[in-house]
Coordinates of C-alpha atoms and ligand atoms in Angstrom, one line a residue:
M678 CA 24.2 -4.5 10.6
A679 CA 21.5 -6.3 11.9
R680 CA 18.3 -7.1 10.1
M681 CA 15.0 -4.6 12.1
P682 CA 12.1 -7.5 12.1
L683 CA 9.4 -6.6 10.0
H684 CA 5.3 -7.7 10.9
W685 CA 4.8 -9.8 7.2
S686 CA 2.5 -10.5 5.0
S687 CA 2.4 -11.0 1.2
R688 CA -1.4 -10.6 1.3
S689 CA -1.3 -7.1 2.8
P690 CA -0.7 -3.9 0.5
Y691 CA 0.3 -1.9 3.0
V692 CA 3.3 -4.4 3.9
R693 CA 3.9 -4.2 -0.1
K694 CA 4.4 0.0 0.5
V695 CA 6.5 -0.9 2.9
V696 CA 8.5 -3.9 1.1
V697 CA 8.9 -1.5 -2.5
A698 CA 10.3 1.6 -0.3
A699 CA 13.3 -0.7 1.0
H700 CA 14.0 -1.9 -2.7
E701 CA 13.9 1.5 -3.4
L702 CA 16.1 2.6 -1.4
G703 CA 18.1 0.2 -0.9
L704 CA 17.6 -1.4 2.0
A705 CA 16.2 -4.7 1.7
D706 CA 18.5 -6.4 3.6
R707 CA 18.0 -4.3 6.3
I708 CA 14.5 -5.8 6.7
E709 CA 13.6 -9.7 8.3
A710 CA 10.6 -10.8 6.7
V711 CA 8.1 -11.8 9.9
P712 CA 5.4 -13.2 9.0
T713 CA 2.7 -12.5 10.5
K714 CA -1.8 -13.2 10.2
V715 CA -3.7 -10.8 11.0
A716 CA -7.8 -10.0 10.1
M717 CA -10.3 -7.4 11.7
T718 CA -11.7 -11.3 13.1
A719 CA -8.4 -12.9 13.9
I720 CA -6.3 -10.8 15.8
D721 CA -3.0 -11.5 17.1
P722 CA -2.4 -11.2 20.4
A723 CA 1.0 -11.4 20.3
M724 CA 0.6 -8.1 17.9
L725 CA -0.7 -5.9 20.2
P726 CA 1.8 -5.2 22.3
R727 CA 4.0 -3.6 19.3
N728 CA 1.1 -2.2 17.3
P729 CA -2.0 -1.5 19.5
L730 CA -3.9 -1.3 16.6
G731 CA -3.4 -5.1 16.2
K732 CA -2.2 -4.4 12.4
I733 CA 0.6 -4.9 10.1
P734 CA 2.8 -3.1 9.2
A735 CA 5.1 -3.2 11.8
L736 CA 8.8 -2.4 12.1
Q737 CA 11.4 -2.6 15.3
T738 CA 13.9 -0.3 14.9
P739 CA 16.6 0.6 17.1
E740 CA 15.8 3.9 18.1
H741 CA 11.5 4.4 17.9
G742 CA 10.8 0.7 19.2
W743 CA 8.7 -1.0 17.3
L744 CA 6.8 1.8 14.5
Y745 CA 3.4 1.8 12.2
D746 CA 2.2 2.7 10.1
S747 CA 3.3 1.7 6.5
F748 CA 3.2 5.3 5.7
V749 CA 5.6 6.0 9.3
I750 CA 7.9 3.3 8.1
C751 CA 8.5 4.2 4.8
E752 CA 9.3 7.8 6.4
Y753 CA 11.7 6.3 8.5
L754 CA 13.7 4.5 6.1
D755 CA 13.5 7.4 3.6
G756 CA 15.3 8.8 7.0
L757 CA 18.1 6.3 6.5
A758 CA 18.6 5.7 2.7
A759 CA 20.8 7.8 0.5
P760 CA 19.5 10.2 -2.2
P761 CA 16.8 9.6 -4.1
K762 CA 14.9 9.7 -2.1
L763 CA 11.1 9.1 -1.5
F764 CA 10.0 11.6 0.3
P765 CA 10.4 15.3 -0.7
G766 CA 11.6 17.6 0.9
P767 CA 9.7 20.6 2.5
G768 CA 7.3 22.6 -0.2
P769 CA 5.0 22.4 -2.9
A770 CA 6.6 18.7 -3.9
R771 CA 5.9 17.1 -0.3
V772 CA 2.5 18.5 -0.6
E773 CA 1.7 17.1 -3.8
S774 CA 2.9 13.3 -2.7
G775 CA 1.1 14.0 0.1
R776 CA -2.2 14.0 -2.0
R777 CA -1.0 11.3 -4.1
H778 CA -0.5 9.5 -1.2
A779 CA -4.2 10.2 0.2
L780 CA -5.6 9.3 -2.5
G781 CA -3.5 5.8 -3.0
N782 CA -3.6 4.6 0.4
G783 CA -7.5 5.4 0.7
F784 CA -8.4 3.8 -2.6
L785 CA -6.7 0.4 -0.2
D786 CA -8.8 1.5 2.7
I787 CA -11.7 1.2 0.3
L788 CA -10.9 -1.9 -1.2
L789 CA -10.2 -3.3 2.7
L790 CA -13.2 -2.2 3.9
W791 CA -15.1 -3.5 0.7
R792 CA -13.4 -7.0 0.8
T793 CA -15.0 -6.9 4.9
E794 CA -18.2 -6.0 3.6
L795 CA -18.4 -8.3 0.5
T796 CA -17.8 -11.9 3.6
R797 CA -21.0 -10.4 5.8
T798 CA -24.4 -12.2 4.5
P799 CA -26.3 -9.4 4.3
Q800 CA -24.4 -7.1 2.5
H801 CA -25.2 -3.5 2.9
P802 CA -26.2 -2.5 -0.4
G803 CA -25.7 1.3 0.0
I804 CA -22.2 0.4 1.4
I805 CA -21.5 -1.5 -1.9
A806 CA -23.2 1.1 -3.8
G807 CA -20.4 4.1 -2.4
F808 CA -17.4 2.2 -2.4
E809 CA -18.7 1.9 -6.2
A810 CA -19.3 5.2 -6.6
K811 CA -15.9 5.5 -4.6
R812 CA -13.9 3.3 -7.1
T813 CA -15.1 5.0 -10.2
A814 CA -14.0 8.2 -9.0
I815 CA -11.2 7.5 -7.8
L816 CA -9.9 5.7 -12.0
A817 CA -11.3 8.7 -13.2
V818 CA -9.2 11.2 -11.5
L819 CA -6.0 9.0 -11.4
E820 CA -6.7 8.6 -15.5
E821 CA -7.0 12.5 -15.8
E822 CA -3.5 12.8 -14.0
A823 CA -1.5 10.1 -15.9
P824 CA 0.3 12.1 -17.8
A825 CA 1.4 13.7 -14.3
L826 CA 2.1 10.3 -12.8
A827 CA 4.3 9.2 -15.7
A828 CA 6.3 12.6 -15.6
G829 CA 7.6 12.5 -12.4
P830 CA 9.8 10.8 -10.2
F831 CA 8.6 7.5 -8.2
E832 CA 8.0 9.5 -4.9
I833 CA 5.4 7.9 -1.6
G834 CA 2.5 9.2 -3.4
R835 CA 3.5 7.1 -7.2
L836 CA 4.1 4.4 -5.3
T837 CA 1.0 3.9 -2.9
I838 CA -1.1 4.6 -6.3
A839 CA 0.7 1.7 -8.1
V840 CA 0.3 -0.6 -5.0
A841 CA -3.5 0.1 -5.1
L842 CA -3.7 -0.6 -8.8
G843 CA -1.9 -3.9 -8.2
Y844 CA -4.4 -4.7 -5.2
L845 CA -7.0 -4.3 -6.9
D846 CA -5.6 -6.4 -9.4
F847 CA -5.0 -9.3 -7.5
R848 CA -8.5 -8.6 -5.5
W849 CA -10.8 -8.2 -7.9
P850 CA -8.6 -9.9 -11.1
D851 CA -12.2 -9.9 -13.4
F852 CA -12.7 -6.1 -13.3
D853 CA -11.3 -4.9 -15.9
W854 CA -10.3 -1.3 -15.2
R855 CA -7.7 -0.9 -18.2
G856 CA -9.8 -0.5 -20.9
A857 CA -11.4 2.7 -19.9
H858 CA -8.2 3.8 -18.0
P859 CA -5.8 3.4 -21.1
R860 CA -3.2 6.3 -19.6
L861 CA -3.6 5.2 -16.3
S862 CA -3.5 0.9 -17.8
A863 CA 0.0 2.5 -19.1
W864 CA 1.3 4.2 -16.4
E865 CA 1.0 1.3 -14.5
S866 CA 2.2 -1.2 -16.2
T867 CA 5.5 0.9 -16.5
V868 CA 5.8 1.2 -13.0
A869 CA 4.3 -2.3 -12.4
A870 CA 7.8 -3.4 -14.3
R871 CA 10.5 -1.6 -11.7
P872 CA 12.1 -3.9 -10.0
A873 CA 10.9 -3.2 -6.7
M874 CA 7.5 -4.0 -7.5
Q875 CA 8.6 -7.4 -8.9
A876 CA 10.8 -8.2 -5.9
S877 CA 7.2 -8.2 -3.9
P878 CA 4.5 -9.9 -5.4
F879 CA 1.4 -9.9 -4.0
I880 CA 0.5 -14.2 -3.0
D881 CA -2.1 -16.1 -1.4
A882 CA -0.9 -17.7 1.1
Ligands
LIG1507 N1 -2.7 2.6 8.0 C1 -2.2 1.4 8.2 C2 -2.9 0.0 7.6 C3 -2.8 -1.6 7.9 C4 -3.6 -2.5 7.8 O1 -4.7 -2.5 8.0 N2 -3.3 -3.9 7.7 C5 -4.4 -4.6 7.5 C6 -3.6 -6.0 7.2 S1 -3.4 -5.6 4.9 C7 -4.4 -5.9 8.7 O2 -3.2 -5.6 9.8 N3 -5.5 -5.5 9.5 C8 -5.9 -6.2 11.0 C9 -6.8 -5.7 11.6 O3 -7.6 -4.3 11.3 O4 -7.5 -6.1 13.1 C10 -1.2 1.2 7.4 O5 -0.4 2.1 6.3 O6 0.1 0.5 7.7

């Protein structure tokens, strides 16, 4: 079966979500990575007909044409795969998975906006303070939830939280969150060792 082109970068956490999902679902060989450089300040005009938001990931599918964003692409891949799946069926587990995904993805959104703010001179101290407060709150909630994270299956919510923590380490290597969050740190180390996570490291290429 033909491979599906995926606009891809080794620096993008949202792309990594898709690649990890593809590996977890046994579909990695269905995807053809198309290296793509985009940024808020560097739009690729060729991307816009494929994703008018100008963002990656975008996956070309036989049934739906170009699909975006990472959550939608992961759900699409989940539909192609045999169990075990990354998206629970309707019911409480689905709602809880969706909440975890919102937390992990929202964390990613904050970290990306934060990096953009750091490129500006002068930076807005109120915005930076807000990011710091949210990062503190998110890590506190995740530390509280770490036993539950460890007790359940690796679904789209846990996958996204794992990618967000990996991105935090990638872009803020000097920020030691592990010392104050030992249970979260232990869980992150376990999930970071999964073959799907190992197959898709962040690289600043
Ligand atoms: N909500 C989107 C976010 C995607 C996103 O922001 N990707 C970044 C790369 S990490 C991007 O393409 N940025 C370019 C831009 O904002 O114009 C998703 O989950 O796919």
